[in-house]
mmCIF file of C-alpha atoms (C1' of nucleotides) in Angstrom:
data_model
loop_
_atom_site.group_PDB
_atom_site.id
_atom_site.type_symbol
_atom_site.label_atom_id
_atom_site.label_comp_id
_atom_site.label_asym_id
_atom_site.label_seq_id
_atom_site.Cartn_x
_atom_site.Cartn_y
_atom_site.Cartn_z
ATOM 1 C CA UNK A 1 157.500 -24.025 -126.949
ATOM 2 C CA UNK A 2 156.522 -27.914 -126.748
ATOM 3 C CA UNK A 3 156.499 -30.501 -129.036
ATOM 4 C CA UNK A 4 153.530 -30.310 -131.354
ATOM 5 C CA UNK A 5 150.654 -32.644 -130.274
ATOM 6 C CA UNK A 6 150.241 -36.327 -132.324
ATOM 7 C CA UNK A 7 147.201 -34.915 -133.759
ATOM 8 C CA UNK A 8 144.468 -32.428 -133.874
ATOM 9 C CA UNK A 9 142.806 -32.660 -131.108
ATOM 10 C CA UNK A 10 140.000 -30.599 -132.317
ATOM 11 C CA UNK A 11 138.810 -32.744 -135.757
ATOM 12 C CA UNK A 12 139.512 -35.798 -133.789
ATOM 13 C CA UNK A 13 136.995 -38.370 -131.454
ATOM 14 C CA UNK A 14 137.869 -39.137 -127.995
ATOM 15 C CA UNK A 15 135.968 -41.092 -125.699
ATOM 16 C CA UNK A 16 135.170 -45.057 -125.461
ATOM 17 C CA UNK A 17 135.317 -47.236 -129.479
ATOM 18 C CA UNK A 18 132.089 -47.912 -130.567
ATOM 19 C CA UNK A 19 131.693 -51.483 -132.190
ATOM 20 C CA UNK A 20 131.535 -49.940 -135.235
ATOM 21 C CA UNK A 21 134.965 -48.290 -134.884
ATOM 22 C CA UNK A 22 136.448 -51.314 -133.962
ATOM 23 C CA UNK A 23 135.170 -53.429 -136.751
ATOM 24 C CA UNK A 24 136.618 -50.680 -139.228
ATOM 25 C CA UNK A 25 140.005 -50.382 -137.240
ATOM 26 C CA UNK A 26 140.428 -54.267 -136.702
ATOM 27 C CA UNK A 27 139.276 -55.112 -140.943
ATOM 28 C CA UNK A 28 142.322 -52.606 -141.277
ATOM 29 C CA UNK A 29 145.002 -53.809 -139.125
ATOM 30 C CA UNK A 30 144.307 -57.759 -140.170
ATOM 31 C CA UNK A 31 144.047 -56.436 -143.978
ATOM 32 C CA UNK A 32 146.635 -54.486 -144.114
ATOM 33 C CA UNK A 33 148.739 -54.321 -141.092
ATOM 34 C CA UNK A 34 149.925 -50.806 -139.322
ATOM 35 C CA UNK A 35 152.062 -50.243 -142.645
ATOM 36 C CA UNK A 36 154.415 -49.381 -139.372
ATOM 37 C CA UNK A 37 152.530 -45.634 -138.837
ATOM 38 C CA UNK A 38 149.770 -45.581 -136.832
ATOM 39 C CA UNK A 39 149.859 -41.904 -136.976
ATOM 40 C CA UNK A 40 148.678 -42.300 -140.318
ATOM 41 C CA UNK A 41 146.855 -45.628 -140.062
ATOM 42 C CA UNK A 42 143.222 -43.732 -138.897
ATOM 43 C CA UNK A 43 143.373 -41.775 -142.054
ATOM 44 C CA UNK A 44 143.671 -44.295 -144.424
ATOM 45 C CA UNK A 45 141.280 -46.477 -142.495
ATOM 46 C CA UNK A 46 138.933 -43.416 -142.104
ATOM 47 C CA UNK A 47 138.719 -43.470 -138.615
ATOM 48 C CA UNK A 48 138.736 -39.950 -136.905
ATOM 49 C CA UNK A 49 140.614 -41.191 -134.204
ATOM 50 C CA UNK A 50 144.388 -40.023 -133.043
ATOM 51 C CA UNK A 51 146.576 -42.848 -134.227
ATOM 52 C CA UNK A 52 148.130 -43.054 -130.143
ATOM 53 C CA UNK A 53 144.451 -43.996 -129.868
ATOM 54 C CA UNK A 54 144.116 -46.405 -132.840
ATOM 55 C CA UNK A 55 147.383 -48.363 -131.582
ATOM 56 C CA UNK A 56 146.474 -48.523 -127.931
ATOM 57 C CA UNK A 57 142.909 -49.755 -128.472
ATOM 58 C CA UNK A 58 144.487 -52.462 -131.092
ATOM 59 C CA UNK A 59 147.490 -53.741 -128.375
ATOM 60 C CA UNK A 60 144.853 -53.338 -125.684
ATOM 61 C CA UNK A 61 141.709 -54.505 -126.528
ATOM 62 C CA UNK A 62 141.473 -55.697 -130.513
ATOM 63 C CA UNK A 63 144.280 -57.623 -131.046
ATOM 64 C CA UNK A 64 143.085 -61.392 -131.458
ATOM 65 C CA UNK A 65 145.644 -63.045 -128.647
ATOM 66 C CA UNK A 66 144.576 -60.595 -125.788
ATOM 67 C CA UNK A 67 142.844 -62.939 -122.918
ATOM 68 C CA UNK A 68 140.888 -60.328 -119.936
ATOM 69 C CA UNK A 69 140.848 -61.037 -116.279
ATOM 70 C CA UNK A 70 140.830 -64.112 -114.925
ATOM 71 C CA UNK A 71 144.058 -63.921 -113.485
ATOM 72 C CA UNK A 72 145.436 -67.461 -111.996
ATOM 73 C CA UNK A 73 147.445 -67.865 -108.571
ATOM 74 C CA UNK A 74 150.109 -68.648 -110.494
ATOM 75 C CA UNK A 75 150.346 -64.992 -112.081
ATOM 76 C CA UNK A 76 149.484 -62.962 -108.948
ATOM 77 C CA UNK A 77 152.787 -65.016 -107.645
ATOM 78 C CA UNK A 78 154.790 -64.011 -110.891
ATOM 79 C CA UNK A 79 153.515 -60.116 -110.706
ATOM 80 C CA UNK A 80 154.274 -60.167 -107.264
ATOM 81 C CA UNK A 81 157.650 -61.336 -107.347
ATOM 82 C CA UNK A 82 158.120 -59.441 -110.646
ATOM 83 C CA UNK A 83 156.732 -56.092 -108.993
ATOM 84 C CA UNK A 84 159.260 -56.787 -105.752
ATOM 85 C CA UNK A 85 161.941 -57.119 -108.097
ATOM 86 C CA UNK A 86 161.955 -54.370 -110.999
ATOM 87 C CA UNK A 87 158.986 -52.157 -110.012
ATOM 88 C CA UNK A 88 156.102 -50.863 -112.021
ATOM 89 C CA UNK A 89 157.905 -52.000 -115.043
ATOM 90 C CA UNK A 90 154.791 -53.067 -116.816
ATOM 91 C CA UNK A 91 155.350 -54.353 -120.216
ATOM 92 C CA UNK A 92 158.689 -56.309 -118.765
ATOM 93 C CA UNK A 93 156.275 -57.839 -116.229
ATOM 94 C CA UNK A 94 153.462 -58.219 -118.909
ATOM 95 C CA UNK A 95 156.299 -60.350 -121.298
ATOM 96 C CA UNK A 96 156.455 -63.056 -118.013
ATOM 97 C CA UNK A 97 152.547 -63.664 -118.914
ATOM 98 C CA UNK A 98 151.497 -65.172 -122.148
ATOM 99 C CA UNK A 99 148.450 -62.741 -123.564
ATOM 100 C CA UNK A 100 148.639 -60.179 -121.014
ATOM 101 C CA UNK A 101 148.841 -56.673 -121.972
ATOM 102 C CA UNK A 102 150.630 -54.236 -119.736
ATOM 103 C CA UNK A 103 147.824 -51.911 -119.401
ATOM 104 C CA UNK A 104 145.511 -55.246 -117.940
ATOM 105 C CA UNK A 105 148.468 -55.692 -115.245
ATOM 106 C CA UNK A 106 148.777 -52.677 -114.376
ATOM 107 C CA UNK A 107 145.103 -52.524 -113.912
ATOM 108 C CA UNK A 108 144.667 -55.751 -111.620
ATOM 109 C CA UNK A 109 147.882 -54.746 -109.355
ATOM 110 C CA UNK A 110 146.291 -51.042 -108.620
ATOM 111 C CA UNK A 111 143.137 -52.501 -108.327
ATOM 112 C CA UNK A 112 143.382 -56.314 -106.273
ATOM 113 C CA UNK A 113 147.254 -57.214 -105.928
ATOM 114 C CA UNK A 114 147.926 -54.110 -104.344
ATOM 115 C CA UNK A 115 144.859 -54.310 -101.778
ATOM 116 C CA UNK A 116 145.680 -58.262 -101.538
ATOM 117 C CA UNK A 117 149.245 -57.416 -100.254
ATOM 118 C CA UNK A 118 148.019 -54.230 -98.327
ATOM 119 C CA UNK A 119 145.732 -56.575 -96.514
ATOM 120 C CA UNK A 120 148.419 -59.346 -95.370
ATOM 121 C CA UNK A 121 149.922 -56.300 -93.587
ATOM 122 C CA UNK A 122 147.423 -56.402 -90.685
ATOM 123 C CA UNK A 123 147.637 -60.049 -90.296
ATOM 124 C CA UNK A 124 148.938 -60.119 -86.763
ATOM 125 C CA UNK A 125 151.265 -63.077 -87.068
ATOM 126 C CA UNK A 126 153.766 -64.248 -89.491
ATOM 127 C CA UNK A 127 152.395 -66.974 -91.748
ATOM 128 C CA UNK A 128 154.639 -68.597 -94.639
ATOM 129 C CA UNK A 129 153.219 -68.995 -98.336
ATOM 130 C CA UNK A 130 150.784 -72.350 -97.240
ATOM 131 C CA UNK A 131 148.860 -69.786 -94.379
ATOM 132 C CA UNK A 132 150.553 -71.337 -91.581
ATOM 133 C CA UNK A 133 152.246 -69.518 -88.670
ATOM 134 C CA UNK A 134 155.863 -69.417 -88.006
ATOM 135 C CA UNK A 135 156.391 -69.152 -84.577
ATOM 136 C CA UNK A 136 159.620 -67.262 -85.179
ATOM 137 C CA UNK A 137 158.644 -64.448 -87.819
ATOM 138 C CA UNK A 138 158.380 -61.701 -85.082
ATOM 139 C CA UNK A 139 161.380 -59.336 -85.464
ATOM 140 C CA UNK A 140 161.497 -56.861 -82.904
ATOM 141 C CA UNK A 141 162.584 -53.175 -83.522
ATOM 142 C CA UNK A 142 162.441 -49.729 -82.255
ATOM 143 C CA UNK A 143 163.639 -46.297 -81.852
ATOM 144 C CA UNK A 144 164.973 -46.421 -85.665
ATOM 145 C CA UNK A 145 163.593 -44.161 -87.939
ATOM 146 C CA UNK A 146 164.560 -44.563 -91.400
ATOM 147 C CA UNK A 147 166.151 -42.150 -93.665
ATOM 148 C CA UNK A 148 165.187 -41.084 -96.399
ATOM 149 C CA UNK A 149 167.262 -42.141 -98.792
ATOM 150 C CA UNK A 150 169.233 -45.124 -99.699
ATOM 151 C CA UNK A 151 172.073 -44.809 -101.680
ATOM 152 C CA UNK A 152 172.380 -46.567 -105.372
ATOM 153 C CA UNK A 153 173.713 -50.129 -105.701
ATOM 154 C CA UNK A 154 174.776 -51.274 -108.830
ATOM 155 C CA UNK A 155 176.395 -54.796 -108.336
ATOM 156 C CA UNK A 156 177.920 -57.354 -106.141
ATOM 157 C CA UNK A 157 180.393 -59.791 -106.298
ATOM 158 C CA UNK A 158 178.614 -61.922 -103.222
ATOM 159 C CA UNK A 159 175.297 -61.323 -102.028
ATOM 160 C CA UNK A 160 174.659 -58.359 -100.004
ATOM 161 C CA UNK A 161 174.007 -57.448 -96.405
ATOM 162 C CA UNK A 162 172.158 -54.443 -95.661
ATOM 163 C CA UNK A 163 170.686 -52.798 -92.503
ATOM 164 C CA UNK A 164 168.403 -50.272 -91.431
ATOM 165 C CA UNK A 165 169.990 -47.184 -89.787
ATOM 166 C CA UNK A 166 168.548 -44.812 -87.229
ATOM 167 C CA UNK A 167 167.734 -41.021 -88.061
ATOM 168 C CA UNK A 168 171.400 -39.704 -87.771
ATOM 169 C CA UNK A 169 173.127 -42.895 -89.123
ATOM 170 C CA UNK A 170 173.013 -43.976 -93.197
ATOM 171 C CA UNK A 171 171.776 -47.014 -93.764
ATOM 172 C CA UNK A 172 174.750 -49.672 -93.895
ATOM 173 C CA UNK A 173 175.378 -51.904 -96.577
ATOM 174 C CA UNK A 174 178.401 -54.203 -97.771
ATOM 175 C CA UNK A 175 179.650 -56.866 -100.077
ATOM 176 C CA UNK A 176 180.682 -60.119 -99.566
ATOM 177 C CA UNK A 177 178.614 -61.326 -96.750
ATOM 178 C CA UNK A 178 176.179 -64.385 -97.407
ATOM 179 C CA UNK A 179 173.062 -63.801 -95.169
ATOM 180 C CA UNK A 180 170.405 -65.951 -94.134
ATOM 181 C CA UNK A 181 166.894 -66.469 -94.832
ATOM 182 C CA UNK A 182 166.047 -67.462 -91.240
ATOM 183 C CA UNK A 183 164.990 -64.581 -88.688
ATOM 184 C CA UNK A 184 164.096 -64.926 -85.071
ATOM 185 C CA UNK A 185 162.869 -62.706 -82.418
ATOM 186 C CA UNK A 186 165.740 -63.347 -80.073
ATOM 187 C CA UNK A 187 168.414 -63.118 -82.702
ATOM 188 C CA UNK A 188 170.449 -64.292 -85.250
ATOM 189 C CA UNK A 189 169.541 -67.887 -85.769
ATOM 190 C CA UNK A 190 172.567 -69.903 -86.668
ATOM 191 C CA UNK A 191 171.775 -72.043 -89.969
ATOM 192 C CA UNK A 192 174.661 -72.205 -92.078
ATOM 193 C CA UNK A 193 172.565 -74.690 -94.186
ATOM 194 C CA UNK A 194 170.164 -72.118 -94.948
ATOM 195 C CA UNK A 195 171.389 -69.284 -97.022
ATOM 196 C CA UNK A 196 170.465 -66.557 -99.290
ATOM 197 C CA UNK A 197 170.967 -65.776 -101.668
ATOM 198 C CA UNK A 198 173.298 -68.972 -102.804
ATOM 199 C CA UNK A 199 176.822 -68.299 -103.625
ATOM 200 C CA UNK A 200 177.972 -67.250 -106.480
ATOM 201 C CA UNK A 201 178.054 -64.432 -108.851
ATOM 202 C CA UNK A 202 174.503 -61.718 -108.507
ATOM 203 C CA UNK A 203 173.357 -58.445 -109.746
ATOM 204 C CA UNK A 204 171.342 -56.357 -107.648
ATOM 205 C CA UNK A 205 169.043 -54.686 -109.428
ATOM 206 C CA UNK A 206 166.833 -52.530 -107.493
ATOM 207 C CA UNK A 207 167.422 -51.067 -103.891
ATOM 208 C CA UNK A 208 164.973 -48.440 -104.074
ATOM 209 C CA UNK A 209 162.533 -46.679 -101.170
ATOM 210 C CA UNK A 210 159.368 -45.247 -101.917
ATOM 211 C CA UNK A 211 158.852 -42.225 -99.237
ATOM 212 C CA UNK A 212 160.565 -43.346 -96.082
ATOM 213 C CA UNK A 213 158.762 -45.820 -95.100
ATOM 214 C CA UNK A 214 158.675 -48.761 -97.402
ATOM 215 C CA UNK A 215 162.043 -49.958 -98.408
ATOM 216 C CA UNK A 216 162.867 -53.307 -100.770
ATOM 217 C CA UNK A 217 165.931 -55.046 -101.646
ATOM 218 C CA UNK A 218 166.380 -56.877 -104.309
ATOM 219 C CA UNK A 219 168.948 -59.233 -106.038
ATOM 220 C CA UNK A 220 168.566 -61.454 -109.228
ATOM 221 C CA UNK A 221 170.746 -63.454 -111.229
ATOM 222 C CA UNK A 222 168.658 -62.574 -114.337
ATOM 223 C CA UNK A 223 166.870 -60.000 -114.022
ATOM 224 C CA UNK A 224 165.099 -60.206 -117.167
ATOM 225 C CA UNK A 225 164.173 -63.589 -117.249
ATOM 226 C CA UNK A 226 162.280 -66.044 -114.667
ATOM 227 C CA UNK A 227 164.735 -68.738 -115.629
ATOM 228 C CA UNK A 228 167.027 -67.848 -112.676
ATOM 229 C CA UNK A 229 166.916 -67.798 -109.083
ATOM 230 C CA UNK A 230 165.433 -64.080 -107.659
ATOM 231 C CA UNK A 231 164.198 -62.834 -104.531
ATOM 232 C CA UNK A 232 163.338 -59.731 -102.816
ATOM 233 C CA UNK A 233 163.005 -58.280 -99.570
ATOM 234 C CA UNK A 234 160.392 -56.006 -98.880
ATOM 235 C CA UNK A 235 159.993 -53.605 -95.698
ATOM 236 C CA UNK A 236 156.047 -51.974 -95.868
ATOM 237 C CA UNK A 237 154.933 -49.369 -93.900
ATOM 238 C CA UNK A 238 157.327 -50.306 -91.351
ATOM 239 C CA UNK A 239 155.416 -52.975 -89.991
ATOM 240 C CA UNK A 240 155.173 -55.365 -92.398
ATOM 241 C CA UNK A 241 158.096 -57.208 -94.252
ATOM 242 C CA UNK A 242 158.071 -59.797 -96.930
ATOM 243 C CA UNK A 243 160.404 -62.193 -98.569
ATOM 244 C CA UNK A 244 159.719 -63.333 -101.805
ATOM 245 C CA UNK A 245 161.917 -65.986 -104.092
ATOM 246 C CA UNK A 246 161.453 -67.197 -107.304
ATOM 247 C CA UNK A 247 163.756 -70.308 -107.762
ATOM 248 C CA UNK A 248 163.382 -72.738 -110.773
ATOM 249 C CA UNK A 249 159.898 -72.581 -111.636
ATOM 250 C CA UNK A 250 158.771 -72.288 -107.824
ATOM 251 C CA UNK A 251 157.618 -69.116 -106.192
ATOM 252 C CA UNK A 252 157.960 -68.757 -102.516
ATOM 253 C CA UNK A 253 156.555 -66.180 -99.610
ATOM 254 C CA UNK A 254 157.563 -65.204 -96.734
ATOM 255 C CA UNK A 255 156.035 -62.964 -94.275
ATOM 256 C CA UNK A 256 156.370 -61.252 -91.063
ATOM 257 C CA UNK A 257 155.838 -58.600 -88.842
ATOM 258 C CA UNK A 258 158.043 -56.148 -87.400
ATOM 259 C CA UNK A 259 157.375 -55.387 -83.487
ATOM 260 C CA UNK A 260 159.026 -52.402 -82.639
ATOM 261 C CA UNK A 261 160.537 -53.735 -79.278
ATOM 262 C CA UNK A 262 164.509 -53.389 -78.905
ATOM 263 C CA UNK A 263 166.830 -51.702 -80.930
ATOM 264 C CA UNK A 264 168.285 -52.950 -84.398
ATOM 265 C CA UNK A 265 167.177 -56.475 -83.937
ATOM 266 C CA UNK A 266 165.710 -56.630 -87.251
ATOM 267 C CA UNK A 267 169.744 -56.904 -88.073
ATOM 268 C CA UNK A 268 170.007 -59.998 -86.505
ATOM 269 C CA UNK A 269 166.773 -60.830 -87.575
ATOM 270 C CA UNK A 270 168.164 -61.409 -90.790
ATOM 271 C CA UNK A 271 171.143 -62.516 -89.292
ATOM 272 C CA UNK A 272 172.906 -59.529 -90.321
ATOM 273 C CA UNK A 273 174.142 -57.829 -86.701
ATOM 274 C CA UNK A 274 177.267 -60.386 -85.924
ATOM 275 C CA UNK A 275 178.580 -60.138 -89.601
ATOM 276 C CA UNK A 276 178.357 -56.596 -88.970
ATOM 277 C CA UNK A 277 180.125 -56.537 -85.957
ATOM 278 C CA UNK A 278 183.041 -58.752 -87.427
ATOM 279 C CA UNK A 279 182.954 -56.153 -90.305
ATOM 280 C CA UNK A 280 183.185 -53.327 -88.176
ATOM 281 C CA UNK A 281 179.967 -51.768 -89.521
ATOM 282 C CA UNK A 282 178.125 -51.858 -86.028
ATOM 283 C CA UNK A 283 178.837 -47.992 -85.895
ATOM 284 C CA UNK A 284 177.338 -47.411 -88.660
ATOM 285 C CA UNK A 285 174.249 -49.149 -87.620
ATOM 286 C "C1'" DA B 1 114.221 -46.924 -103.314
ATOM 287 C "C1'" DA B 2 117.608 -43.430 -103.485
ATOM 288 C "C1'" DA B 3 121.968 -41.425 -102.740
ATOM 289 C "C1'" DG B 4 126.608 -41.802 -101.947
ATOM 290 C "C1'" DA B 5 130.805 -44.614 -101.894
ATOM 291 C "C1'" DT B 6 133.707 -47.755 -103.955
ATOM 292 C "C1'" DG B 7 135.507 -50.812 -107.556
ATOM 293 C "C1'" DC B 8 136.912 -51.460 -111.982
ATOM 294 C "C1'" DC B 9 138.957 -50.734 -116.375
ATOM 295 C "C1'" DA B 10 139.271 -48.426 -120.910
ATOM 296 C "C1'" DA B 11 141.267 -44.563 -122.472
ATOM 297 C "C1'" DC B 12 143.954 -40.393 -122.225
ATOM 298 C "C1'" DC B 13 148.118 -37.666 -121.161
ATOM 299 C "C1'" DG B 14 152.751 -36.483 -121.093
ATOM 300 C "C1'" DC B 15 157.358 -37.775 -121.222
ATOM 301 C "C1'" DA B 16 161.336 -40.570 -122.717
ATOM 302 C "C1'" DA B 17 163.325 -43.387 -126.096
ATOM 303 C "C1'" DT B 18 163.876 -44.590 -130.689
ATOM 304 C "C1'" DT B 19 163.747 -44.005 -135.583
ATOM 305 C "C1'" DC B 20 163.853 -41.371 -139.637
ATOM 306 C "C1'" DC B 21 165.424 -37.925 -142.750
ATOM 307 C "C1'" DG C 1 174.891 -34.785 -135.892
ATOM 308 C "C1'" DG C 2 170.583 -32.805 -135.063
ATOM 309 C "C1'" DG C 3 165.841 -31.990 -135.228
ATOM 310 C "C1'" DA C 4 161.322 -33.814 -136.178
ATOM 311 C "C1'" DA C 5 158.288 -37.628 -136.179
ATOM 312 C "C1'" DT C 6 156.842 -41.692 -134.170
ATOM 313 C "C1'" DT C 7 156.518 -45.246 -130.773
ATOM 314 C "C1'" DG C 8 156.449 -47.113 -126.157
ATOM 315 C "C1'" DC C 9 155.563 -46.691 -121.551
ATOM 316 C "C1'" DG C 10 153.759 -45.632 -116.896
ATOM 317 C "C1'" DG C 11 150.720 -42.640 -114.332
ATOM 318 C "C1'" DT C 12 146.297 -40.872 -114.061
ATOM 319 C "C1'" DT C 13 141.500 -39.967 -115.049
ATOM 320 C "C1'" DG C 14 136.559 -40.470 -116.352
ATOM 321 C "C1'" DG C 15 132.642 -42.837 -116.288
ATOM 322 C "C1'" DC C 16 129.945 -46.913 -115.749
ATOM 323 C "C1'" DA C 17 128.695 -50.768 -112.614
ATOM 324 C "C1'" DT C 18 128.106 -52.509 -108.253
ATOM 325 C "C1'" DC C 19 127.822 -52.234 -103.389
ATOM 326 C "C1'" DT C 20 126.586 -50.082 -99.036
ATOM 327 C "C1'" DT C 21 124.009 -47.247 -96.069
#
DNA sequence: AAAGATGCCAACCGCAATTCC
DNA sequence: GGGAATTGCGGTTGGCATCTT
């Protein structure tokens, strides 16, 4: 047997708030507060609404600090980083932006973010976060099919490496290699200048695939909290990849495609394949 | 002008977590 | 400690508005 429902679903009204209803449920809540029980909050207000109902339509829509659409560059770059980082985590993402709801994300990623990222994928060249080219964002790939699952990570002492296996070979992944930002269609590009993440201490906090096709890595100092350095690593639909950073107040993009020419070079496209090698991982890969 | 497709968003649903007794 | 009640959350849906054919 389940759990017995909030309330009676019969005696109660469903459906859009009429203005009326919200007059009588927002004279309430500013009067008198939620008395902490909405379950019992329509009652007493004489509403013959659900109290689930009464709350949502209060945090939603009623409550006087709630500001509707109109979203600024500035949060599409904070949802997307936030979203690349910690996933569909709504109300965490929502706390980043000052009088957004969680419900209003959600909302605007299913409805433009989602189709705004979707439609980067067919751009057919690289381009970094001003629109411009890069001439060396094509990472060439083929024959690998990727699995379909990718085993937990927890944390790391030094910034990860990670590769994309074939069919019959895991994914690879290791601690204590720095890797770099750069990538390069003919290889690993040698910038010891350039390097991500920086050293020091990080938590991982999501390394999560989505089917077996679209695959992000993530790492964060503070996961929690924009104050620290972040970034992300996103592989979509196999085609498409994206690096996104969030360092000190400044949101950056990267983004690239992946030509499925030779084998594994998207390892040294991140400049992953020779640390491999000197790890003894290429086997693996 | 009408019909169908698509976009948008408020609201609902169900489950997990938390609090209360 | 355990069960019930309540809250919080993310996924999904329904219906209206707008766009396209």
């Amino acid at each position: 047997m389940g759990r017995a429902p909030c309330c009676d679903k019969a005696n109660v009204k469903r459906g859009p708030w009429s203005p009326e209803e919200d007059d009588i449920l927002r004279a309430f809540v500013e009067a008198q507060g939620t008395g902490g029980n909405w379950i019992a909050l329509p009652r007493k207000a004489g509403l013959k609404r659900c109290g689930k109902s009464c709350r949502l339509r209060w945090l939603n829509y009623l409550r006087p600090d709630i500001k509707h659409g109109g979203f600024t560059e500035d949060e599409d770059n904070i949802i997307i980083t936030l979203y690349n980082n910690i996933g569909s985590r709504w109300s965490v993402i929502a706390s980043h932006l000052p009088r957004r709801t969680d419900n209003d994300v959600k909302n605007y990623w299913n409805t433009k973010l989602k189709k705004k990222l979707s439609g980067k994928a067919d751009l057919k060249k690289g381009s970094n976060n001003n629109g411009n080219a890069t001439s060396n964002s094509i990472i060439h790939l083929s024959s690998v099919q990727f699995p379909g699952s990718i085993p937990k990570v927890e944390d790391y002492d030094y910034g990860i490496s990670a590769g994309f296996g074939t069919d019959a070979s895991p994914v690879s992944y290791q601690t204590g290699v720095s890797y770099q930002q750069d990538f390069h269609s003919q290889g690993l590009v040698s910038n010891p200048a350039v390097q991500f993440p920086p050293p020091g201490p990080m938590e991982v906090s999501e390394f999560n695939t989505s089917g077996n096709t679209s695959y992000s890595i993530s790492s964060s100092q503070e996961v929690s909290s924009l104050s620290a350095a972040s970034s992300s690593l996103a592989l979509d639909n196999t085609t498409h990849a994206s690096w996104s950073s969030y360092n000190g107040g400044r949101v950056q993009d990267d983004e690239f495609l992946i030509d499925f020419g030779s084998p594994y070079e998207l390892l040294s496209g991140f400049g992953f394949q020779e640390q491999a090698h000197e790890a003894g991982l290429v086997n693996q890969i």
